[in-house]
mmCIF file of C-alpha atoms and ligand atoms in Angstrom:
data_model
loop_
_atom_site.group_PDB
_atom_site.id
_atom_site.type_symbol
_atom_site.label_atom_id
_atom_site.label_comp_id
_atom_site.label_asym_id
_atom_site.label_seq_id
_atom_site.Cartn_x
_atom_site.Cartn_y
_atom_site.Cartn_z
ATOM 1 C CA MET T 1 2.336 -37.028 82.614
ATOM 2 C CA LYS T 2 5.250 -39.261 81.719
ATOM 3 C CA PHE T 3 6.775 -41.583 84.335
ATOM 4 C CA PHE T 4 10.531 -42.005 84.460
ATOM 5 C CA ILE T 5 12.413 -44.071 87.025
ATOM 6 C CA ASP T 6 15.352 -42.394 88.761
ATOM 7 C CA THR T 7 17.861 -45.217 89.073
ATOM 8 C CA ALA T 8 20.642 -47.082 87.290
ATOM 9 C CA ASN T 9 19.597 -50.377 88.900
ATOM 10 C CA LEU T 10 18.568 -52.853 86.195
ATOM 11 C CA ASP T 11 16.289 -54.947 88.446
ATOM 12 C CA GLN T 12 14.353 -51.874 89.532
ATOM 13 C CA ILE T 13 14.110 -50.602 85.963
ATOM 14 C CA LYS T 14 12.749 -54.016 84.899
ATOM 15 C CA GLU T 15 10.225 -54.075 87.766
ATOM 16 C CA ALA T 16 8.865 -50.619 86.851
ATOM 17 C CA ASN T 17 8.905 -51.405 83.136
ATOM 18 C CA ASP T 18 6.964 -54.637 83.703
ATOM 19 C CA LEU T 19 4.169 -52.571 85.272
ATOM 20 C CA GLY T 20 3.658 -50.966 81.870
ATOM 21 C CA ILE T 21 3.906 -47.416 83.208
ATOM 22 C CA LEU T 22 7.489 -46.544 82.348
ATOM 23 C CA ASP T 23 8.300 -43.845 79.777
ATOM 24 C CA GLY T 24 12.000 -43.399 80.460
ATOM 25 C CA VAL T 25 14.908 -43.488 82.892
ATOM 26 C CA THR T 26 17.085 -40.843 84.533
ATOM 27 C CA THR T 27 20.511 -41.575 85.946
ATOM 28 C CA ASN T 28 23.168 -39.416 87.546
ATOM 29 C CA PRO T 29 26.789 -39.979 88.646
ATOM 30 C CA SER T 30 25.701 -40.912 92.191
ATOM 31 C CA LEU T 31 23.186 -43.494 90.934
ATOM 32 C CA MET T 32 25.799 -44.995 88.575
ATOM 33 C CA ALA T 33 28.345 -45.191 91.420
ATOM 34 C CA LYS T 34 25.756 -46.982 93.579
ATOM 35 C CA GLU T 35 25.647 -49.798 90.986
ATOM 36 C CA GLY T 36 29.428 -50.155 91.124
ATOM 37 C CA ILE T 37 29.843 -49.370 87.414
ATOM 38 C CA LYS T 38 33.425 -48.316 86.655
ATOM 39 C CA GLY T 39 35.257 -47.264 83.498
ATOM 40 C CA GLU T 40 34.073 -45.920 80.146
ATOM 41 C CA GLU T 41 33.452 -49.333 78.602
ATOM 42 C CA ALA T 42 31.277 -50.552 81.478
ATOM 43 C CA VAL T 43 29.392 -47.259 81.645
ATOM 44 C CA THR T 44 28.657 -47.312 77.902
ATOM 45 C CA LYS T 45 27.497 -50.933 78.141
ATOM 46 C CA HIS T 46 25.218 -50.102 81.069
ATOM 47 C CA TYR T 47 23.539 -47.182 79.260
ATOM 48 C CA LYS T 48 23.104 -49.379 76.173
ATOM 49 C CA THR T 49 21.440 -52.102 78.276
ATOM 50 C CA ILE T 50 19.025 -49.567 79.789
ATOM 51 C CA CYS T 51 18.198 -48.190 76.319
ATOM 52 C CA GLU T 52 17.434 -51.717 75.112
ATOM 53 C CA MET T 53 15.195 -52.391 78.149
ATOM 54 C CA VAL T 54 13.071 -49.246 78.058
ATOM 55 C CA ASN T 55 11.584 -47.637 74.986
ATOM 56 C CA GLY T 56 11.870 -43.979 75.980
ATOM 57 C CA ASP T 57 14.227 -41.170 76.866
ATOM 58 C CA ILE T 58 17.241 -42.237 78.936
ATOM 59 C CA SER T 59 19.176 -39.441 80.658
ATOM 60 C CA ALA T 60 22.943 -39.905 80.929
ATOM 61 C CA GLU T 61 24.845 -37.193 82.776
ATOM 62 C CA VAL T 62 28.128 -35.547 81.821
ATOM 63 C CA VAL T 63 30.746 -35.065 84.529
ATOM 64 C CA ALA T 64 32.849 -32.454 82.718
ATOM 65 C CA THR T 65 32.240 -28.879 83.831
ATOM 66 C CA ASP T 66 34.011 -26.941 81.041
ATOM 67 C CA PHE T 67 32.402 -26.225 77.652
ATOM 68 C CA ASP T 68 34.768 -28.349 75.537
ATOM 69 C CA GLY T 69 34.639 -31.236 77.998
ATOM 70 C CA ILE T 70 30.823 -31.183 78.204
ATOM 71 C CA ILE T 71 30.532 -31.161 74.403
ATOM 72 C CA ALA T 72 33.016 -34.022 73.957
ATOM 73 C CA GLU T 73 31.369 -36.127 76.660
ATOM 74 C CA GLY T 74 27.836 -35.317 75.497
ATOM 75 C CA LYS T 75 28.647 -36.298 71.904
ATOM 76 C CA LYS T 76 29.970 -39.669 73.095
ATOM 77 C CA LEU T 77 26.900 -40.282 75.260
ATOM 78 C CA ALA T 78 24.504 -39.311 72.460
ATOM 79 C CA ALA T 79 26.273 -41.739 70.112
ATOM 80 C CA ILE T 80 25.498 -44.704 72.419
ATOM 81 C CA HIS T 81 21.801 -44.847 71.432
ATOM 82 C CA LYS T 82 19.218 -42.624 69.757
ATOM 83 C CA ASN T 83 17.205 -42.401 73.004
ATOM 84 C CA ILE T 84 20.021 -40.971 75.115
ATOM 85 C CA ILE T 85 19.320 -37.513 76.512
ATOM 86 C CA VAL T 86 22.471 -35.691 77.592
ATOM 87 C CA LYS T 87 22.069 -34.473 81.151
ATOM 88 C CA VAL T 88 23.914 -31.210 81.763
ATOM 89 C CA PRO T 89 24.311 -29.292 85.042
ATOM 90 C CA MET T 90 22.861 -25.786 85.391
ATOM 91 C CA ILE T 91 26.151 -23.907 85.328
ATOM 92 C CA LYS T 92 27.397 -21.199 82.938
ATOM 93 C CA GLU T 93 29.409 -23.654 80.814
ATOM 94 C CA GLY T 94 26.452 -26.026 80.888
ATOM 95 C CA VAL T 95 24.104 -23.369 79.500
ATOM 96 C CA LYS T 96 26.546 -22.645 76.655
ATOM 97 C CA ALA T 97 26.867 -26.365 75.996
ATOM 98 C CA MET T 98 23.084 -26.923 75.966
ATOM 99 C CA HIS T 99 22.789 -24.149 73.385
ATOM 100 C CA TRP T 100 25.389 -25.973 71.269
ATOM 101 C CA PHE T 101 23.664 -29.353 71.717
ATOM 102 C CA THR T 102 20.292 -27.883 70.681
ATOM 103 C CA ALA T 103 21.847 -26.333 67.568
ATOM 104 C CA ASN T 104 23.401 -29.695 66.727
ATOM 105 C CA GLY T 105 20.300 -31.834 67.241
ATOM 106 C CA ILE T 106 21.288 -33.406 70.584
ATOM 107 C CA ALA T 107 18.534 -33.394 73.224
ATOM 108 C CA THR T 108 19.386 -32.298 76.762
ATOM 109 C CA ASN T 109 18.051 -32.559 80.294
ATOM 110 C CA CYS T 110 19.156 -29.610 82.419
ATOM 111 C CA THR T 111 19.839 -30.907 85.914
ATOM 112 C CA LEU T 112 20.360 -29.387 89.374
ATOM 113 C CA CYS T 113 17.647 -26.754 88.919
ATOM 114 C CA PHE T 114 16.655 -24.952 92.118
ATOM 115 C CA SER T 115 15.143 -21.689 90.840
ATOM 116 C CA ALA T 116 12.772 -20.266 88.241
ATOM 117 C CA GLY T 117 15.606 -18.166 86.807
ATOM 118 C CA GLN T 118 17.594 -21.316 86.071
ATOM 119 C CA ALA T 119 14.511 -22.842 84.422
ATOM 120 C CA ILE T 120 14.153 -19.777 82.167
ATOM 121 C CA LEU T 121 17.789 -20.078 81.046
ATOM 122 C CA ALA T 122 17.359 -23.790 80.280
ATOM 123 C CA ALA T 123 14.260 -23.045 78.175
ATOM 124 C CA LYS T 124 16.063 -20.223 76.334
ATOM 125 C CA VAL T 125 18.803 -22.583 75.181
ATOM 126 C CA GLY T 126 16.268 -25.222 74.120
ATOM 127 C CA ALA T 127 16.773 -27.933 76.745
ATOM 128 C CA LYS T 128 14.263 -30.738 76.171
ATOM 129 C CA TYR T 129 13.803 -31.139 79.948
ATOM 130 C CA ILE T 130 14.379 -29.027 83.034
ATOM 131 C CA SER T 131 14.856 -30.985 86.263
ATOM 132 C CA PRO T 132 13.848 -29.084 89.410
ATOM 133 C CA PHE T 133 14.995 -31.041 92.496
ATOM 134 C CA ILE T 134 11.848 -31.122 94.626
ATOM 135 C CA GLY T 135 13.049 -33.262 97.536
ATOM 136 C CA ARG T 136 16.319 -31.390 98.004
ATOM 137 C CA ILE T 137 14.410 -28.073 98.089
ATOM 138 C CA ASP T 138 12.026 -29.500 100.709
ATOM 139 C CA ASP T 139 15.045 -30.817 102.667
ATOM 140 C CA SER T 140 16.457 -27.297 102.815
ATOM 141 C CA GLY T 141 13.258 -25.920 104.355
ATOM 142 C CA TRP T 142 11.658 -24.507 101.192
ATOM 143 C CA ASP T 143 8.720 -25.814 99.154
ATOM 144 C CA GLY T 144 9.791 -27.745 96.065
ATOM 145 C CA MET T 145 6.247 -27.818 94.724
ATOM 146 C CA GLN T 146 6.083 -24.030 94.700
ATOM 147 C CA LEU T 147 8.964 -24.086 92.242
ATOM 148 C CA ILE T 148 7.142 -26.558 89.976
ATOM 149 C CA ALA T 149 4.075 -24.284 90.005
ATOM 150 C CA GLN T 150 6.169 -21.199 89.252
ATOM 151 C CA ILE T 151 8.048 -22.813 86.365
ATOM 152 C CA ALA T 152 4.788 -24.245 84.956
ATOM 153 C CA GLN T 153 3.258 -20.769 84.972
ATOM 154 C CA ILE T 154 6.270 -19.108 83.358
ATOM 155 C CA TYR T 155 6.570 -21.759 80.655
ATOM 156 C CA GLU T 156 2.834 -21.478 79.908
ATOM 157 C CA VAL T 157 2.867 -17.660 79.723
ATOM 158 C CA GLN T 158 6.028 -17.597 77.614
ATOM 159 C CA GLY T 159 5.152 -20.566 75.413
ATOM 160 C CA TYR T 160 8.433 -22.352 76.192
ATOM 161 C CA GLU T 161 8.596 -25.913 74.905
ATOM 162 C CA THR T 162 10.992 -27.282 77.536
ATOM 163 C CA GLN T 163 9.302 -30.010 79.566
ATOM 164 C CA ILE T 164 9.229 -29.846 83.359
ATOM 165 C CA LEU T 165 10.722 -33.043 84.762
ATOM 166 C CA ALA T 166 10.090 -33.123 88.514
ATOM 167 C CA ALA T 167 13.129 -34.829 90.078
ATOM 168 C CA SER T 168 14.452 -35.676 93.538
ATOM 169 C CA ILE T 169 11.136 -37.283 94.412
ATOM 170 C CA ARG T 170 10.889 -38.593 97.971
ATOM 171 C CA ASN T 171 7.360 -40.010 98.242
ATOM 172 C CA PRO T 172 4.163 -40.837 96.299
ATOM 173 C CA ASN T 173 2.586 -37.512 97.271
ATOM 174 C CA HIS T 174 5.347 -35.673 95.414
ATOM 175 C CA ILE T 175 4.262 -37.538 92.258
ATOM 176 C CA ILE T 176 0.596 -36.648 92.783
ATOM 177 C CA ARG T 177 1.361 -32.963 93.495
ATOM 178 C CA ALA T 178 3.656 -32.734 90.464
ATOM 179 C CA ALA T 179 0.844 -34.158 88.300
ATOM 180 C CA GLU T 180 -1.640 -31.623 89.728
ATOM 181 C CA LEU T 181 0.708 -28.741 89.019
ATOM 182 C CA GLY T 182 1.295 -29.717 85.403
ATOM 183 C CA ALA T 183 4.763 -31.293 85.432
ATOM 184 C CA HIS T 184 5.231 -33.039 82.086
ATOM 185 C CA VAL T 185 7.351 -35.804 83.624
ATOM 186 C CA VAL T 186 8.152 -37.142 87.075
ATOM 187 C CA THR T 187 11.253 -39.191 87.740
ATOM 188 C CA SER T 188 11.005 -41.248 90.923
ATOM 189 C CA PRO T 189 12.681 -44.033 92.828
ATOM 190 C CA LEU T 190 10.833 -47.361 92.454
ATOM 191 C CA GLU T 191 9.622 -47.129 96.071
ATOM 192 C CA SER T 192 7.648 -43.924 95.391
ATOM 193 C CA ILE T 193 6.131 -45.373 92.198
ATOM 194 C CA LEU T 194 5.034 -48.519 94.065
ATOM 195 C CA GLY T 195 3.742 -46.323 96.898
ATOM 196 C CA LEU T 196 1.054 -45.056 94.513
ATOM 197 C CA LEU T 197 -0.457 -48.549 94.544
ATOM 198 C CA LYS T 198 -1.031 -48.636 98.252
ATOM 199 C CA HIS T 199 -4.205 -47.909 100.194
ATOM 200 C CA PRO T 200 -5.218 -49.710 103.400
ATOM 201 C CA LEU T 201 -8.880 -49.839 102.286
ATOM 202 C CA THR T 202 -7.801 -51.672 99.114
ATOM 203 C CA ASP T 203 -6.057 -54.311 101.258
ATOM 204 C CA ILE T 204 -8.999 -54.621 103.673
ATOM 205 C CA GLY T 205 -11.506 -54.767 100.788
ATOM 206 C CA LEU T 206 -9.539 -57.418 98.919
ATOM 207 C CA ALA T 207 -9.132 -59.578 102.051
ATOM 208 C CA LYS T 208 -12.921 -59.506 102.531
ATOM 209 C CA PHE T 209 -13.633 -60.319 98.866
ATOM 210 C CA LEU T 210 -11.219 -63.272 98.991
ATOM 211 C CA GLU T 211 -12.778 -64.525 102.226
ATOM 212 C CA ASP T 212 -16.308 -64.271 100.775
ATOM 213 C CA ALA T 213 -15.185 -65.907 97.526
ATOM 214 C CA LYS T 214 -14.431 -69.078 99.509
ATOM 215 C CA LYS T 215 -18.166 -69.303 100.314
ATOM 216 C CA TRP T 216 -19.233 -69.757 96.700
ATOM 217 C CA GLN T 217 -16.208 -71.228 94.911
HETATM 218 O O1 G3P G 1 18.412 -37.630 89.280
HETATM 219 C C1 G3P G 1 18.407 -36.446 89.978
HETATM 220 C C2 G3P G 1 17.563 -36.410 91.231
HETATM 221 O O2 G3P G 1 16.375 -37.096 91.040
HETATM 222 C C3 G3P G 1 18.294 -36.767 92.489
HETATM 223 O O3 G3P G 1 17.447 -37.122 93.549
HETATM 224 O O4 G3P G 1 17.072 -38.120 95.773
HETATM 225 O O5 G3P G 1 19.428 -37.591 95.051
HETATM 226 O O6 G3P G 1 17.842 -35.766 95.631
HETATM 227 P P1 G3P G 1 17.978 -37.151 95.092
#
């Protein structure tokens, strides 16, 4: 399973990349706004910096919601760097646009997926990734992991090549469950990635080893 980080924060991207586990980055308009990036020039520069930091797929999201606007914006984003993946919302115009991008050799990540039906449509139009939003489904009282399992089964049975990118991750257990269920990629905040490191018995064991090491060093 590939590990992406879900942030536009350069320090956090560097920290995850330095661990040697990072395969890519996902951003969205909210994450870009959080970094205070404003204007086309600054946005382009920021995406370019991320692409130069991480050797992997970097999702950059369109904000247009009409076909022509999505295509124009997506083309510009794709021209920034060869690793840019154009992130497109799961709406009717988005589906049409993803079909166009696939036909024109531009890879897409279909975002805001909350149902298996949406995942089928994304696969039909050749999206490289489908992003089911696990945490937001859990927040609304449903089970995000059930959706991952359902999409994984459908894609397997149908032989779809679209990769399941589990998004809206809230905790380390989401990452583990997504791995169990066959997600191809998980995109997480740094905190959830670092959470995988933690176990109290590791801390207790290390403290004891270090204490005993003083006896013979
Ligand atoms: O990048 C899309 C997704 O991961 C958003 O997560 O935490 O805003 O639900 P969240």
